[in-house]
Structure formats: structure tokens, C-alpha cells
CSV table of C-alpha atoms in Angstrom, one decimal:
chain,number,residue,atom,x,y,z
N,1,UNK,CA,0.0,0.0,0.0
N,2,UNK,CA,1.2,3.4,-1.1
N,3,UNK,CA,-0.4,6.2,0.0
N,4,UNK,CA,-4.0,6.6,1.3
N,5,UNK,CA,-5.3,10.2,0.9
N,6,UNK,CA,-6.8,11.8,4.4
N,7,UNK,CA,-9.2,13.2,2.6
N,8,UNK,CA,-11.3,10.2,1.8
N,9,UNK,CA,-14.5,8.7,3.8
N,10,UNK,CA,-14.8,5.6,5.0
N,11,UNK,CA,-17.4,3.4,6.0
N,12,UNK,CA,-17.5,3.1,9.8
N,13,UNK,CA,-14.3,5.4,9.9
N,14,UNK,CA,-12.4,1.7,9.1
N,15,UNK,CA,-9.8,1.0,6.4
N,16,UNK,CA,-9.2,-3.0,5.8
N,17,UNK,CA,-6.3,-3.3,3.5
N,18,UNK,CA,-6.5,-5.6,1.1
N,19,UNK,CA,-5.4,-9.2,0.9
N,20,UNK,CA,-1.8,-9.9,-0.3
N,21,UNK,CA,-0.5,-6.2,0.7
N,22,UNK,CA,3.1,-7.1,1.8
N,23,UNK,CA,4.4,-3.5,2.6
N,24,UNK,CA,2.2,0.0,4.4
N,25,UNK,CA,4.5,2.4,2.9
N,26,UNK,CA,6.0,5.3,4.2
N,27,UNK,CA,4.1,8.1,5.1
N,28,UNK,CA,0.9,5.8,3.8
N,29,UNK,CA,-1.8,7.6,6.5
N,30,UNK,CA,0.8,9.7,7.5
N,31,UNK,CA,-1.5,13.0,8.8
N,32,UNK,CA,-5.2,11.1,8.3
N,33,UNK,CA,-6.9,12.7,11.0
N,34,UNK,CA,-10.3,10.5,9.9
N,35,UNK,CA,-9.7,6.9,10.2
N,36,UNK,CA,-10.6,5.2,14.0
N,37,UNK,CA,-10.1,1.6,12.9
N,38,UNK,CA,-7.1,-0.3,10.1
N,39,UNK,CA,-7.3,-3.8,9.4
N,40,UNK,CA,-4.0,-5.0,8.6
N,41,UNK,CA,-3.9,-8.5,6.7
N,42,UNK,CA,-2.3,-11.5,7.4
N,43,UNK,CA,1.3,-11.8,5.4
N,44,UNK,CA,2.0,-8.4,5.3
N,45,UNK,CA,5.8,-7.9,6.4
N,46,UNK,CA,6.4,-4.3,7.0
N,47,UNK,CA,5.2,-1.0,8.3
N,48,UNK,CA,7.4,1.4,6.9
N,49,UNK,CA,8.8,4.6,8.6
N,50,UNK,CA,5.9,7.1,8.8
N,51,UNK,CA,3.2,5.1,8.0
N,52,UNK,CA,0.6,5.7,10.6
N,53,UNK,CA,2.3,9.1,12.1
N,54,UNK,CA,0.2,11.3,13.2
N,55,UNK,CA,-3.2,9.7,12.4
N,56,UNK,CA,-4.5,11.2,15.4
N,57,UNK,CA,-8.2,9.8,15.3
N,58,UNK,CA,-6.9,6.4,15.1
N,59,UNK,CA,-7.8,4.3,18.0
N,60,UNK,CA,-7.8,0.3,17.6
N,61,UNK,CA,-5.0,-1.3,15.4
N,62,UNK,CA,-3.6,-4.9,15.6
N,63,UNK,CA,-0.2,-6.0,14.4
N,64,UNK,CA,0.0,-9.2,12.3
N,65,UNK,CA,2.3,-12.2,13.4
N,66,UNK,CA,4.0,-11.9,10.1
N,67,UNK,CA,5.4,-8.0,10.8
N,68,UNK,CA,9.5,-8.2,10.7
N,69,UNK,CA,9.7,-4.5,10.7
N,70,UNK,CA,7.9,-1.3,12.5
N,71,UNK,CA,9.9,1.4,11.1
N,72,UNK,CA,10.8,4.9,12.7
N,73,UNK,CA,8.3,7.0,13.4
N,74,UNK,CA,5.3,4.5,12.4
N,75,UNK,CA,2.8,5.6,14.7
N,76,UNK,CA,4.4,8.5,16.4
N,77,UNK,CA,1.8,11.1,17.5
N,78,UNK,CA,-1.4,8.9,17.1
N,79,UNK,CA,-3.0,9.8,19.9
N,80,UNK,CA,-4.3,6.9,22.3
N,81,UNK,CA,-4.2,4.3,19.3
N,82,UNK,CA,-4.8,0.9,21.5
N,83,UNK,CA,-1.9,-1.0,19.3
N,84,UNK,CA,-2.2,-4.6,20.4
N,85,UNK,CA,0.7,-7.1,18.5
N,86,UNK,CA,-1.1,-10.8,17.3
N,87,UNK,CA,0.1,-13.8,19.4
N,88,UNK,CA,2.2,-16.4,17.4
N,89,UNK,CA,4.1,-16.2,14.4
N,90,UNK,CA,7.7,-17.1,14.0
N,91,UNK,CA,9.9,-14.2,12.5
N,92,UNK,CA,11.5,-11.7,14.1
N,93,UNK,CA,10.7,-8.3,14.7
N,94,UNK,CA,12.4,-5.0,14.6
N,95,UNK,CA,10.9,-1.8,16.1
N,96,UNK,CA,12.6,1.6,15.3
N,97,UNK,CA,13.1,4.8,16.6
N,98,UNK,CA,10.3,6.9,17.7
N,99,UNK,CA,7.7,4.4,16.8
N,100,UNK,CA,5.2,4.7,19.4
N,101,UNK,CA,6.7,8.4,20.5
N,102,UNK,CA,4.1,10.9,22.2
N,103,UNK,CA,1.3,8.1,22.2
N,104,UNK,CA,-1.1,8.0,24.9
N,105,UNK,CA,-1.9,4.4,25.1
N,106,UNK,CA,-2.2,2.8,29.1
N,107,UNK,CA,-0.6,-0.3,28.2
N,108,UNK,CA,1.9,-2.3,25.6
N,109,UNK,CA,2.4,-6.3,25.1
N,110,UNK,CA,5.2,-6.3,22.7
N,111,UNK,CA,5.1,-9.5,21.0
N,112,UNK,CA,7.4,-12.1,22.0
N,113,UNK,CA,8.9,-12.0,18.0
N,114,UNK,CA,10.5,-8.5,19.2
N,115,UNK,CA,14.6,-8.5,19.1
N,116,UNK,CA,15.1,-4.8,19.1
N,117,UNK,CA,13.7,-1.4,20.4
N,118,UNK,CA,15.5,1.2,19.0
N,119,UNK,CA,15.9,4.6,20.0
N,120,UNK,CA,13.4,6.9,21.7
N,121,UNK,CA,10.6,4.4,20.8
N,122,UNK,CA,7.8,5.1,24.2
N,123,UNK,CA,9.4,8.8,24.6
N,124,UNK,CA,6.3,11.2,25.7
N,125,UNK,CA,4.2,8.0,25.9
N,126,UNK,CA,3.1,9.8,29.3
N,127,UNK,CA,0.0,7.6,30.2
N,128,UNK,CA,1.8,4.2,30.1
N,129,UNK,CA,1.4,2.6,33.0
N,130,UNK,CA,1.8,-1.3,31.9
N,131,UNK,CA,4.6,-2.7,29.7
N,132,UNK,CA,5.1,-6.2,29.4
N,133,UNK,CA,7.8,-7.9,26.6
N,134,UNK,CA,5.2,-11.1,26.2
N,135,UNK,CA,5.5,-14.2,27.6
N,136,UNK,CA,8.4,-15.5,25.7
N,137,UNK,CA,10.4,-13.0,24.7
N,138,UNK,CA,13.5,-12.9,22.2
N,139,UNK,CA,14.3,-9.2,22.7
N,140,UNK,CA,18.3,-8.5,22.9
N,141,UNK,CA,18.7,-4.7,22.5
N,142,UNK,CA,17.3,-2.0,23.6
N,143,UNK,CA,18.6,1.6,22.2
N,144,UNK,CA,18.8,4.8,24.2
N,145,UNK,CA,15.9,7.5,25.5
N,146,UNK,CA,13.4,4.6,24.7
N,147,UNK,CA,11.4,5.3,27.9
N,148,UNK,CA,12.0,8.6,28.1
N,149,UNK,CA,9.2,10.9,30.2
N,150,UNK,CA,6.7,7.7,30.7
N,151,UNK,CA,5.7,9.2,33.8
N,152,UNK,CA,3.0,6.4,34.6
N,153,UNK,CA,5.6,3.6,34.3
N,154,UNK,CA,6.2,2.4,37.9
N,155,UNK,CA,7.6,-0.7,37.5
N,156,UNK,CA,9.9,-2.5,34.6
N,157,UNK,CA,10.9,-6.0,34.6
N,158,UNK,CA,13.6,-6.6,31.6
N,159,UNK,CA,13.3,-9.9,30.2
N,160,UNK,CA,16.4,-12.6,30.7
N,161,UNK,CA,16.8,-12.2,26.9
N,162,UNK,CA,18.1,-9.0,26.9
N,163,UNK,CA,21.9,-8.6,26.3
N,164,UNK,CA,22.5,-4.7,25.5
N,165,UNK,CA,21.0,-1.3,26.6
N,166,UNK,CA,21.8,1.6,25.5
N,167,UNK,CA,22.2,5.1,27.4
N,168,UNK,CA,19.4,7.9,29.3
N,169,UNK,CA,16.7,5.3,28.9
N,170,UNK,CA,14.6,7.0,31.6
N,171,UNK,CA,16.8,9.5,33.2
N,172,UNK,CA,15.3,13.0,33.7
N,173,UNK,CA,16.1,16.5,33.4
N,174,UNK,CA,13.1,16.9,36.4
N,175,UNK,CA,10.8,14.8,38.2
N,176,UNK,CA,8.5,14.0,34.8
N,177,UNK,CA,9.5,10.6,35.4
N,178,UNK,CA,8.2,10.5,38.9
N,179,UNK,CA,6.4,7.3,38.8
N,180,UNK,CA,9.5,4.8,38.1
N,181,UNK,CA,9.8,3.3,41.3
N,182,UNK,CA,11.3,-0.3,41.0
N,183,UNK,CA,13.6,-1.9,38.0
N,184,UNK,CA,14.9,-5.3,37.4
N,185,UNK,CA,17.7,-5.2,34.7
N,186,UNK,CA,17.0,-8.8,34.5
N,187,UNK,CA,20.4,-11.7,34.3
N,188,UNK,CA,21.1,-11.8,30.7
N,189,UNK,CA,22.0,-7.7,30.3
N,190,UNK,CA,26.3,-8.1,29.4
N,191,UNK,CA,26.4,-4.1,28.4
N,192,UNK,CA,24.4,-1.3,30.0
N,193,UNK,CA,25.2,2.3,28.6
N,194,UNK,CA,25.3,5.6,30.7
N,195,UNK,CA,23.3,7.4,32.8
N,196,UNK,CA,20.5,5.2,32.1
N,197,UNK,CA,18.1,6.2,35.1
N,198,UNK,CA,19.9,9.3,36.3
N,199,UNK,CA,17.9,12.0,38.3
N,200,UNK,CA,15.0,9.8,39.0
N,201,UNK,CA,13.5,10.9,42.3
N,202,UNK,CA,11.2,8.0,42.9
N,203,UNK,CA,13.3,5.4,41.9
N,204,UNK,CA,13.8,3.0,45.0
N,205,UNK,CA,14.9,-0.5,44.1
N,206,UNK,CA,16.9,-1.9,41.6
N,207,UNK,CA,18.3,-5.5,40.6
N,208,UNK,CA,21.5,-6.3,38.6
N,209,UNK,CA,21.6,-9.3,37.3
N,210,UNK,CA,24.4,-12.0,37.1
N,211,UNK,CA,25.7,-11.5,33.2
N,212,UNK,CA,26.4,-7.6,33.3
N,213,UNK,CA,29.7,-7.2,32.5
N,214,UNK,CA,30.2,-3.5,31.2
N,215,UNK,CA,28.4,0.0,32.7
N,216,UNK,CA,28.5,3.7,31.8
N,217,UNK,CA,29.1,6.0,34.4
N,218,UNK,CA,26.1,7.7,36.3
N,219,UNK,CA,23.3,5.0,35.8
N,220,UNK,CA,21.8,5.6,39.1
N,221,UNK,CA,23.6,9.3,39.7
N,222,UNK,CA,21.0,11.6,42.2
N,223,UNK,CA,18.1,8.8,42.4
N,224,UNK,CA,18.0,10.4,46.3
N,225,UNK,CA,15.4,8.1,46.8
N,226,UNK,CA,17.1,4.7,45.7
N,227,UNK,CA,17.9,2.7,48.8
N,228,UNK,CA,18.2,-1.0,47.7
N,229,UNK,CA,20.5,-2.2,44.7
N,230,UNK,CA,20.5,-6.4,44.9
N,231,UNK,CA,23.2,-7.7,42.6
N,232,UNK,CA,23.1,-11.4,41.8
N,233,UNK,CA,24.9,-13.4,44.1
N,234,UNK,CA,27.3,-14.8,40.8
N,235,UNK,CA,27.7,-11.5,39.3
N,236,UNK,CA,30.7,-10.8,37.2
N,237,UNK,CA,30.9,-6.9,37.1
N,238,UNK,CA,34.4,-6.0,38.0
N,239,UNK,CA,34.2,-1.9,37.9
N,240,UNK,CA,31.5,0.2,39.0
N,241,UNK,CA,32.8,3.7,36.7
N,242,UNK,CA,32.1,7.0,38.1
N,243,UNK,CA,28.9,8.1,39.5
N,244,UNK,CA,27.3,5.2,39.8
N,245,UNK,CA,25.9,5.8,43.4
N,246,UNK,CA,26.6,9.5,43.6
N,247,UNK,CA,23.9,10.9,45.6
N,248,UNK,CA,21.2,8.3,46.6
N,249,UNK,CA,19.5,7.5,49.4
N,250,UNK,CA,22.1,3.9,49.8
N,251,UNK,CA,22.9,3.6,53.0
N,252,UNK,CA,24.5,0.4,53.1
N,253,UNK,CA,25.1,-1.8,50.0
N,254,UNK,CA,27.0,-5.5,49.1
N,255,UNK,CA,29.2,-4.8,46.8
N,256,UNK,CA,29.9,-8.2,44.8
N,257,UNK,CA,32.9,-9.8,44.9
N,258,UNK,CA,33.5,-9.3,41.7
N,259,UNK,CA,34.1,-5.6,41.5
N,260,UNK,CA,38.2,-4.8,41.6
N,261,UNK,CA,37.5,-1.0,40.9
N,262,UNK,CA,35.8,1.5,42.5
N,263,UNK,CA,36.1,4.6,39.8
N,264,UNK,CA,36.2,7.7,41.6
N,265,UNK,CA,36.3,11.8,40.0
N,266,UNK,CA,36.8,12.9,43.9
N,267,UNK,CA,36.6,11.9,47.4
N,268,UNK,CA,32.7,12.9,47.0
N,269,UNK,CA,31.7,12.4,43.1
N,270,UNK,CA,31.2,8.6,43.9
């Protein structure tokens, strides 16, 4: 499907694309401030950057099983669109940058087939409250500022599957992100970027699981009110960089035996 002009009607504001489309094209109801309801068909492969941006009247769309690709920006700015993901299906999916940006959805299942969330892709999505990563989830890498101002979100648990993060995934210039209270990085995360939840005032519990190997400096950097970090009993992080505690609310903490170096800027950075 190419393009489908805002300007047309529709019968029960729903368009049902037809049978055998393979590929929603870019831009393709980019701006269609008229359609509440798509119909996406079984076999179609890709949503391509742009397609449903801004289609701010849209309110009910499902994802096929057979989707490899949601590209950047592909529903950006529609509004509180409940996008739901079918169960099954066997390929993988990609989801790109800023493709569910300044939605006002409550709550995302991603489907299990997800590998990848790239950058920015919930940031302004200020009334989601529930995020789950399905029930058996492939996801490996997550990019940077993906959660970025989801001021409902109170709880994340990453899934096992997940190898790489990226940086400033839900720190905060303010307290927008005051709901984020308790994170579990999960035990399969190897590489966690910088600065990751920095500044997050409500933030009080955290888990570091048992594969992280690598960390950017100031992931948990003026949460004032973090007071619990649990690492994994086996962990195998061996340096905690700069910042990484700098003014919480910590008063004790188990280090793991695994950490050889303590990075420090000055006596009272750390």
C-alpha cells in the first residue's frame, strides 16, 4: 500500500487493507486525522517509517504475526491508538526509533517475536502505565531514551533475553519521570550504557543481574530516593565507573565480589 489520501470517507471510519499487501509504505496515512479503525492483513511484512504518524483519530489497530519491521516514526503522535501485537508467528521483529513516541496508550504487550527497540521508541508516551515484553520474549537490544518521560511507568521488569542497553533510557532532566519506582535489569543484560536512570527521584529499588559485564558511568547518579541495589549473588561486574551511586539514598550496599575498581572523579563524586 502506497499512500492513502486523508481526505477520503470511510465506512464506519475503518480502512481493511486488502489481501496480499506485503508492505504500508512510508508516510501511507501519515497526517489522516479521519480513520478510528485499520485492518491490517495476514502476510504483510512491513510498516514502513511514517506510516501511521500522526493519524491522530486512530484508535484500535492490531499487528499481524508476520510484521518483521515497524519502522521509525510509524505511529508517532497517534494519539491513544490501542496498538495490540497478534500472538504467534515465528519471524523476528524490529521496532525503530520513535515508533510509538508521544502516544497516549495505558498499556503495551510487545510480542514475544521482538529483538530490538530502537531509540526513543515510548518517549512522551506519558500515560503508560503497563509494559510487558510477552510471555516468551527474544528481545536482545534495547537503544537509548526509549522510555524517556513515561511518567505512569512504575515498574519494569527486563526480560532474561536481553543482552544490550543503550544510554538515558529513563533519566530526567526533572521529576516527569516520577512514577518509576522499582527496576529489574533482569540476568542476561552483558552491556548497560550511561546514565541510564539518572535523576529519577522515585526510583527505590533496583536488581543487577548476574551476566552484566560493562556499565557507563552515572546510571543511578541523584536517584535520592534509591535505597536497595541487589546484585546477583554470581555477578561478574568488575568496575563500578564513576557516578554510579553519587547521591542516593544507599545507606549500606553489598558490593559483589567481583568488582576490583571503584572509579572515583573525587573523594565525593562517587
Amino acid at each position: 500500500l502506497i499512500y492513502c489520501p486523508a481526505g477520503l470517507s470511510f465506512e464506519n471510519k475503518t480502512y481493511t487493507v486488502l489481501d496480499g499487501t506485503k508492505v504500508i509504505a512510508s508516510g501511507a496515512f501519515k497526517n489522516n486525522s479521519a480513520l478510528e479503525y485499520v485492518v491490517l492483513p495476514d502476510g504483510l511484512t512491513e510498516i514502513r517509517d511514517s506510516a501511521f504518524e500522526s493519524a491522530t483519530a486512530l484508535l484500535s489497530i492490531e499487528i499481524p504475526n508476520t510484521v518483521e519491521l515497524i519502522g521509525n516514526n510509524a505511529f508517532q503522535y497517534c494519539g491513544k491508538a490501542a496498538i495490540t501485537f497478534e500472538k504467534g508467528g515465528t519471524a523476528d521483529l524490529v521496532i525503530g526509533n520513535y515508533a510509538f513516541g508521544h502516544t497516549h496508550f495505558t498499556e503495551m504487550v510487545l510480542s514475544d517475536r521482538v529483538i530490538t527497540l530502537g531509540d526513543y521508541v515510548f518517549e512522551n508516551s506519558t500515560d503508560l502505565a503497563t509494559l510487558s515484553f510477552g510471555d516468551n520474549p527474544r528481545l536482545t537490544t534495547i537503544g537509548s531514551y526509549v522510555f524517556i518521560n513515561t511518567a505512569k511507568l512504575t515498574e519494569v521488569t527486563f526480560p532474561d533475553t536481553l543482552v544490550t542497553m543503550g544510554s538515558y533510557n529513563f533519566a530526567s532532566s526533572s521529576a516527569i519521570n516520577a512514577g518509576i519506582q522499582r527496576v529489574n535489569l533482569g540476568n542476561g543484560l552483558k552491556t548497560l550504557g550511561e546514565s541510564n536512570f539518572e535523576n529519577l527521584q522515585s526510583l527505590k529499588y533496583v536488581y543487577i543481574g548476574s551476566s552484566l559485564e560493562t556499565m557507563g558511568k552515572s546510571n543511578f547518579r541523584l536517584c535520592s530516593n534509591l535505597t536497595t541495589v541487589e546484585f546477583a549473588k554470581d555477578a561478574k561486574l568488575t568496575k563500578l565507573p564513576m557516578g554510579t551511586f553519587h547521591q542516593t539514598g544507599i545507606t549500606s550496599i553489598e558490593i559483589p565480589a567481583s568488582v576490583v575498581e571503584i572509579e572515583r572523579k573525587d573523594s565525593n563524586y562517587y
